PDB file of N, CA and C in Angstrom:
ATOM      1  N   MET A   1     -22.636 -74.797 -40.552  1.00 56.00           N
ATOM      2  CA  MET A   1     -21.256 -74.893 -39.538  1.00 56.00           C
ATOM      3  C   MET A   1     -21.445 -76.579 -39.927  1.00 56.00           C
ATOM      4  N   ARG A   2     -22.845 -77.253 -39.583  1.00 56.00           N
ATOM      5  CA  ARG A   2     -22.613 -79.014 -39.158  1.00 56.00           C
ATOM      6  C   ARG A   2     -21.466 -79.249 -39.577  1.00 56.00           C
ATOM      7  N   ARG A   3     -21.815 -79.505 -40.882  1.00 66.00           N
ATOM      8  CA  ARG A   3     -19.849 -80.042 -42.097  1.00 66.00           C
ATOM      9  C   ARG A   3     -18.907 -80.022 -42.077  1.00 66.00           C
ATOM     10  N   GLN A   4     -18.338 -78.901 -40.745  1.00 74.00           N
ATOM     11  CA  GLN A   4     -17.032 -78.138 -40.461  1.00 74.00           C
ATOM     12  C   GLN A   4     -16.959 -79.306 -38.815  1.00 74.00           C
ATOM     13  N   LEU A   5     -17.617 -79.763 -38.207  1.00 74.00           N
ATOM     14  CA  LEU A   5     -17.495 -80.280 -36.944  1.00 74.00           C
ATOM     15  C   LEU A   5     -17.392 -81.676 -37.119  1.00 74.00           C
ATOM     16  N   PRO A   6     -17.129 -82.630 -36.797  1.00 78.00           N
ATOM     17  CA  PRO A   6     -16.506 -84.240 -36.648  1.00 78.00           C
ATOM     18  C   PRO A   6     -18.489 -84.528 -37.068  1.00 78.00           C
ATOM     19  N   PRO A   7     -18.607 -86.348 -36.946  1.00 72.00           N
ATOM     20  CA  PRO A   7     -19.668 -86.724 -37.082  1.00 72.00           C
ATOM     21  C   PRO A   7     -20.279 -86.594 -35.847  1.00 72.00           C
ATOM     22  N   GLU A   8     -19.298 -86.665 -34.213  1.00 75.00           N
ATOM     23  CA  GLU A   8     -19.871 -87.243 -32.980  1.00 75.00           C
ATOM     24  C   GLU A   8     -19.316 -85.195 -32.657  1.00 75.00           C
ATOM     25  N   GLY A   9     -19.216 -84.348 -32.787  1.00 76.00           N
ATOM     26  CA  GLY A   9     -18.941 -82.665 -32.052  1.00 76.00           C
ATOM     27  C   GLY A   9     -20.120 -82.498 -32.539  1.00 76.00           C
ATOM     28  N   ALA A  10     -21.224 -82.718 -34.352  1.00 74.00           N
ATOM     29  CA  ALA A  10     -21.960 -82.595 -35.666  1.00 74.00           C
ATOM     30  C   ALA A  10     -22.893 -83.330 -34.373  1.00 74.00           C
ATOM     31  N   ALA A  11     -23.344 -84.201 -33.663  1.00 76.00           N
ATOM     32  CA  ALA A  11     -24.685 -84.749 -32.833  1.00 76.00           C
ATOM     33  C   ALA A  11     -24.647 -83.587 -31.729  1.00 76.00           C
ATOM     34  N   GLN A  12     -23.769 -83.865 -30.548  1.00 78.00           N
ATOM     35  CA  GLN A  12     -23.398 -83.496 -29.317  1.00 78.00           C
ATOM     36  C   GLN A  12     -23.560 -81.976 -29.883  1.00 78.00           C
ATOM     37  N   GLN A  13     -23.739 -81.234 -30.939  1.00 75.00           N
ATOM     38  CA  GLN A  13     -24.081 -79.720 -30.898  1.00 75.00           C
ATOM     39  C   GLN A  13     -25.145 -79.280 -31.263  1.00 75.00           C
ATOM     40  N   TYR A  14     -25.948 -80.123 -32.240  1.00 75.00           N
ATOM     41  CA  TYR A  14     -26.899 -80.224 -32.956  1.00 75.00           C
ATOM     42  C   TYR A  14     -28.331 -81.595 -33.211  1.00 75.00           C
ATOM     43  N   GLY A  15     -27.882 -82.564 -32.436  1.00 76.00           N
ATOM     44  CA  GLY A  15     -28.634 -83.422 -31.963  1.00 76.00           C
ATOM     45  C   GLY A  15     -28.518 -84.448 -33.350  1.00 76.00           C
ATOM     46  N   THR A  16     -29.614 -85.853 -32.388  1.00 81.00           N
ATOM     47  CA  THR A  16     -29.578 -86.680 -33.842  1.00 81.00           C
ATOM     48  C   THR A  16     -30.762 -86.595 -34.736  1.00 81.00           C
ATOM     49  N   ILE A  17     -31.923 -86.262 -34.209  1.00 86.00           N
ATOM     50  CA  ILE A  17     -33.250 -86.002 -34.906  1.00 86.00           C
ATOM     51  C   ILE A  17     -34.069 -85.324 -35.740  1.00 86.00           C
ATOM     52  N   GLY A  18     -33.947 -86.058 -36.915  1.00 87.00           N
ATOM     53  CA  GLY A  18     -34.500 -85.339 -37.549  1.00 87.00           C
ATOM     54  C   GLY A  18     -35.604 -84.747 -38.052  1.00 87.00           C
ATOM     55  N   SER A  19     -34.818 -83.437 -39.006  1.00 85.00           N
ATOM     56  CA  SER A  19     -35.662 -81.936 -38.647  1.00 85.00           C
ATOM     57  C   SER A  19     -37.015 -81.701 -38.123  1.00 85.00           C
ATOM     58  N   ALA A  20     -37.645 -83.215 -39.978  1.00 93.00           N
ATOM     59  CA  ALA A  20     -39.172 -82.967 -40.591  1.00 93.00           C
ATOM     60  C   ALA A  20     -39.907 -82.945 -38.730  1.00 93.00           C
ATOM     61  N   ARG A  21     -39.167 -84.674 -37.753  1.00 94.00           N
ATOM     62  CA  ARG A  21     -38.995 -84.627 -36.916  1.00 94.00           C
ATOM     63  C   ARG A  21     -39.204 -83.679 -35.348  1.00 94.00           C
ATOM     64  N   GLY A  22     -37.850 -83.321 -35.527  1.00 91.00           N
ATOM     65  CA  GLY A  22     -38.222 -82.252 -34.626  1.00 91.00           C
ATOM     66  C   GLY A  22     -38.748 -80.745 -34.342  1.00 91.00           C
ATOM     67  N   VAL A  23     -39.050 -80.658 -35.887  1.00 94.00           N
ATOM     68  CA  VAL A  23     -40.504 -79.457 -35.349  1.00 94.00           C
ATOM     69  C   VAL A  23     -41.743 -80.167 -35.118  1.00 94.00           C
ATOM     70  N   ARG A  24     -42.006 -81.719 -35.457  1.00 96.00           N
ATOM     71  CA  ARG A  24     -43.346 -81.762 -35.083  1.00 96.00           C
ATOM     72  C   ARG A  24     -43.142 -81.354 -33.041  1.00 96.00           C
ATOM     73  N   ILE A  25     -42.382 -81.819 -32.788  1.00 96.00           N
ATOM     74  CA  ILE A  25     -42.253 -81.717 -32.034  1.00 96.00           C
ATOM     75  C   ILE A  25     -42.109 -80.436 -30.621  1.00 96.00           C
ATOM     76  N   THR A  26     -41.410 -79.459 -31.529  1.00 95.00           N
ATOM     77  CA  THR A  26     -41.865 -78.216 -30.490  1.00 95.00           C
ATOM     78  C   THR A  26     -42.860 -77.357 -31.181  1.00 95.00           C
ATOM     79  N   ARG A  27     -42.662 -78.327 -32.021  1.00 97.00           N
ATOM     80  CA  ARG A  27     -44.704 -77.659 -32.335  1.00 97.00           C
ATOM     81  C   ARG A  27     -46.260 -78.118 -30.979  1.00 97.00           C
ATOM     82  N   ALA A  28     -45.124 -78.939 -30.690  1.00 97.00           N
ATOM     83  CA  ALA A  28     -46.029 -79.937 -29.172  1.00 97.00           C
ATOM     84  C   ALA A  28     -46.186 -79.362 -28.539  1.00 97.00           C
ATOM     85  N   TYR A  29     -45.005 -78.987 -27.756  1.00 97.00           N
ATOM     86  CA  TYR A  29     -44.736 -77.921 -27.125  1.00 97.00           C
ATOM     87  C   TYR A  29     -44.849 -76.947 -26.901  1.00 97.00           C
ATOM     88  N   VAL A  30     -44.943 -75.759 -28.066  1.00 97.00           N
ATOM     89  CA  VAL A  30     -45.294 -75.098 -27.780  1.00 97.00           C
ATOM     90  C   VAL A  30     -46.823 -74.621 -27.911  1.00 97.00           C
ATOM     91  N   ALA A  31     -47.518 -76.049 -28.326  1.00 97.00           N
ATOM     92  CA  ALA A  31     -49.214 -75.377 -28.263  1.00 97.00           C
ATOM     93  C   ALA A  31     -49.226 -76.164 -26.831  1.00 97.00           C
ATOM     94  N   ALA A  32     -48.631 -77.489 -26.315  1.00 97.00           N
ATOM     95  CA  ALA A  32     -48.726 -77.189 -25.125  1.00 97.00           C
ATOM     96  C   ALA A  32     -48.965 -76.013 -23.896  1.00 97.00           C
ATOM     97  N   PHE A  33     -47.186 -74.720 -24.221  1.00 96.00           N
ATOM     98  CA  PHE A  33     -47.053 -73.968 -23.228  1.00 96.00           C
ATOM     99  C   PHE A  33     -48.297 -73.470 -23.058  1.00 96.00           C
ATOM    100  N   PHE A  34     -48.767 -73.256 -24.728  1.00 97.00           N
ATOM    101  CA  PHE A  34     -49.829 -72.118 -25.141  1.00 97.00           C
ATOM    102  C   PHE A  34     -50.727 -72.274 -24.738  1.00 97.00           C
ATOM    103  N   ASP A  35     -51.714 -72.516 -24.419  1.00 96.00           N
ATOM    104  CA  ASP A  35     -53.132 -73.910 -23.874  1.00 96.00           C
ATOM    105  C   ASP A  35     -52.912 -74.134 -22.339  1.00 96.00           C
ATOM    106  N   ALA A  36     -51.961 -74.028 -22.014  1.00 96.00           N
ATOM    107  CA  ALA A  36     -51.953 -73.779 -20.770  1.00 96.00           C
ATOM    108  C   ALA A  36     -51.886 -72.639 -19.932  1.00 96.00           C
ATOM    109  N   LYS A  37     -50.941 -71.711 -20.219  1.00 95.00           N
ATOM    110  CA  LYS A  37     -50.968 -70.935 -20.574  1.00 95.00           C
ATOM    111  C   LYS A  37     -51.432 -69.810 -20.268  1.00 95.00           C
ATOM    112  N   LEU A  38     -52.807 -69.328 -21.877  1.00 96.00           N
ATOM    113  CA  LEU A  38     -52.627 -68.844 -22.461  1.00 96.00           C
ATOM    114  C   LEU A  38     -54.158 -69.323 -21.852  1.00 96.00           C
ATOM    115  N   ARG A  39     -54.721 -69.999 -22.368  1.00 96.00           N
ATOM    116  CA  ARG A  39     -56.356 -70.460 -22.189  1.00 96.00           C
ATOM    117  C   ARG A  39     -56.472 -71.407 -21.030  1.00 96.00           C
ATOM    118  N   GLY A  40     -55.406 -71.292 -20.216  1.00 95.00           N
ATOM    119  CA  GLY A  40     -55.582 -72.196 -18.870  1.00 95.00           C
ATOM    120  C   GLY A  40     -56.064 -73.672 -19.266  1.00 95.00           C
ATOM    121  N   GLU A  41     -56.021 -74.205 -19.935  1.00 95.00           N
ATOM    122  CA  GLU A  41     -56.028 -76.366 -19.308  1.00 95.00           C
ATOM    123  C   GLU A  41     -55.220 -76.447 -20.139  1.00 95.00           C
ATOM    124  N   ARG A  42     -55.375 -77.471 -18.945  1.00 94.00           N
ATOM    125  CA  ARG A  42     -54.639 -78.653 -19.080  1.00 94.00           C
ATOM    126  C   ARG A  42     -53.384 -79.311 -20.013  1.00 94.00           C
ATOM    127  N   ALA A  43     -52.780 -79.752 -19.437  1.00 94.00           N
ATOM    128  CA  ALA A  43     -51.574 -79.049 -20.653  1.00 94.00           C
ATOM    129  C   ALA A  43     -49.668 -81.251 -19.901  1.00 94.00           C
ATOM    130  N   PRO A  44     -50.807 -82.084 -20.029  1.00 93.00           N
ATOM    131  CA  PRO A  44     -50.149 -82.812 -19.601  1.00 93.00           C
ATOM    132  C   PRO A  44     -48.636 -82.515 -20.640  1.00 93.00           C
ATOM    133  N   LEU A  45     -48.789 -82.609 -21.863  1.00 95.00           N
ATOM    134  CA  LEU A  45     -46.972 -83.187 -22.285  1.00 95.00           C
ATOM    135  C   LEU A  45     -46.003 -82.600 -21.228  1.00 95.00           C
ATOM    136  N   LEU A  46     -46.389 -81.563 -20.585  1.00 93.00           N
ATOM    137  CA  LEU A  46     -45.954 -80.331 -20.217  1.00 93.00           C
ATOM    138  C   LEU A  46     -45.391 -80.777 -18.143  1.00 93.00           C
ATOM    139  N   THR A  47     -45.829 -81.993 -18.367  1.00 91.00           N
ATOM    140  CA  THR A  47     -45.567 -82.367 -16.877  1.00 91.00           C
ATOM    141  C   THR A  47     -44.603 -83.129 -16.964  1.00 91.00           C
ATOM    142  N   GLY A  48     -43.803 -83.909 -17.938  1.00 90.00           N
ATOM    143  CA  GLY A  48     -43.197 -85.010 -17.843  1.00 90.00           C
ATOM    144  C   GLY A  48     -42.727 -85.841 -18.634  1.00 90.00           C
ATOM    145  N   PRO A  49     -42.674 -86.202 -18.735  1.00 91.00           N
ATOM    146  CA  PRO A  49     -41.766 -87.506 -19.999  1.00 91.00           C
ATOM    147  C   PRO A  49     -43.323 -88.380 -21.260  1.00 91.00           C
ATOM    148  N   SER A  50     -42.732 -88.403 -22.184  1.00 94.00           N
ATOM    149  CA  SER A  50     -44.549 -88.080 -22.792  1.00 94.00           C
ATOM    150  C   SER A  50     -43.976 -89.146 -23.912  1.00 94.00           C
ATOM    151  N   ARG A  51     -44.462 -91.174 -23.888  1.00 95.00           N
ATOM    152  CA  ARG A  51     -44.835 -91.872 -24.784  1.00 95.00           C
ATOM    153  C   ARG A  51     -43.777 -91.322 -25.967  1.00 95.00           C
ATOM    154  N   ALA A  52     -44.948 -89.878 -26.791  1.00 96.00           N
ATOM    155  CA  ALA A  52     -44.958 -89.467 -27.775  1.00 96.00           C
ATOM    156  C   ALA A  52     -43.635 -88.698 -28.573  1.00 96.00           C
ATOM    157  N   TYR A  53     -42.885 -89.056 -27.515  1.00 95.00           N
ATOM    158  CA  TYR A  53     -41.737 -87.893 -26.887  1.00 95.00           C
ATOM    159  C   TYR A  53     -40.826 -88.174 -26.609  1.00 95.00           C
ATOM    160  N   PRO A  54     -40.312 -89.537 -26.917  1.00 93.00           N
ATOM    161  CA  PRO A  54     -39.381 -90.112 -26.200  1.00 93.00           C
ATOM    162  C   PRO A  54     -38.193 -89.852 -25.860  1.00 93.00           C
ATOM    163  N   GLU A  55     -37.446 -88.829 -27.324  1.00 90.00           N
ATOM    164  CA  GLU A  55     -36.714 -87.503 -27.339  1.00 90.00           C
ATOM    165  C   GLU A  55     -36.158 -86.624 -26.822  1.00 90.00           C
ATOM    166  N   ILE A  56     -37.429 -85.911 -26.017  1.00 91.00           N
ATOM    167  CA  ILE A  56     -37.388 -85.410 -24.994  1.00 91.00           C
ATOM    168  C   ILE A  56     -37.388 -85.684 -23.621  1.00 91.00           C
ATOM    169  N   SER A  57     -36.954 -85.152 -22.890  1.00 88.00           N
ATOM    170  CA  SER A  57     -36.379 -85.487 -20.701  1.00 88.00           C
ATOM    171  C   SER A  57     -36.470 -84.025 -20.476  1.00 88.00           C
ATOM    172  N   PHE A  58     -37.319 -84.421 -19.281  1.00 85.00           N
ATOM    173  CA  PHE A  58     -36.510 -83.220 -17.975  1.00 85.00           C
ATOM    174  C   PHE A  58     -35.881 -82.789 -16.826  1.00 85.00           C
ATOM    175  N   LYS A  59     -35.504 -81.793 -17.163  1.00 83.00           N
ATOM    176  CA  LYS A  59     -34.335 -80.713 -16.342  1.00 83.00           C
ATOM    177  C   LYS A  59     -35.257 -80.485 -15.561  1.00 83.00           C
ATOM    178  N   VAL A  60     -35.303 -81.029 -14.049  1.00 74.00           N
ATOM    179  CA  VAL A  60     -35.784 -80.240 -12.644  1.00 74.00           C
ATOM    180  C   VAL A  60     -34.626 -79.678 -11.699  1.00 74.00           C
ATOM    181  N   PRO A  61     -34.313 -77.804 -12.147  1.00 79.00           N
ATOM    182  CA  PRO A  61     -32.998 -77.493 -10.950  1.00 79.00           C
ATOM    183  C   PRO A  61     -33.390 -76.939 -10.189  1.00 79.00           C
ATOM    184  N   ARG A  62     -32.231 -77.096  -9.359  1.00 77.00           N
ATOM    185  CA  ARG A  62     -32.409 -77.705  -7.798  1.00 77.00           C
ATOM    186  C   ARG A  62     -32.043 -76.429  -6.763  1.00 77.00           C
TER     187      ARG A  62
END
C-alpha cells in the first residue's frame, strides 16, 4: 500500500519512524502500560512526553 501513495501521503498515513525504532517505542509503552495496570507500578512514561521518545506526543481529550 505504501508504494501506491505519493511520498507525502505515505508519510502522513504511516509516519516516518523506522520500523525498528517503532517496534522499540511500542514495546516500551506497552510494557509501561502493563506494569502500571497489572503490577500497580509507577509508569512515568505514560504521564507525558519523554526525552527517550520525542516522536510520541500526548493528546488530552476535552
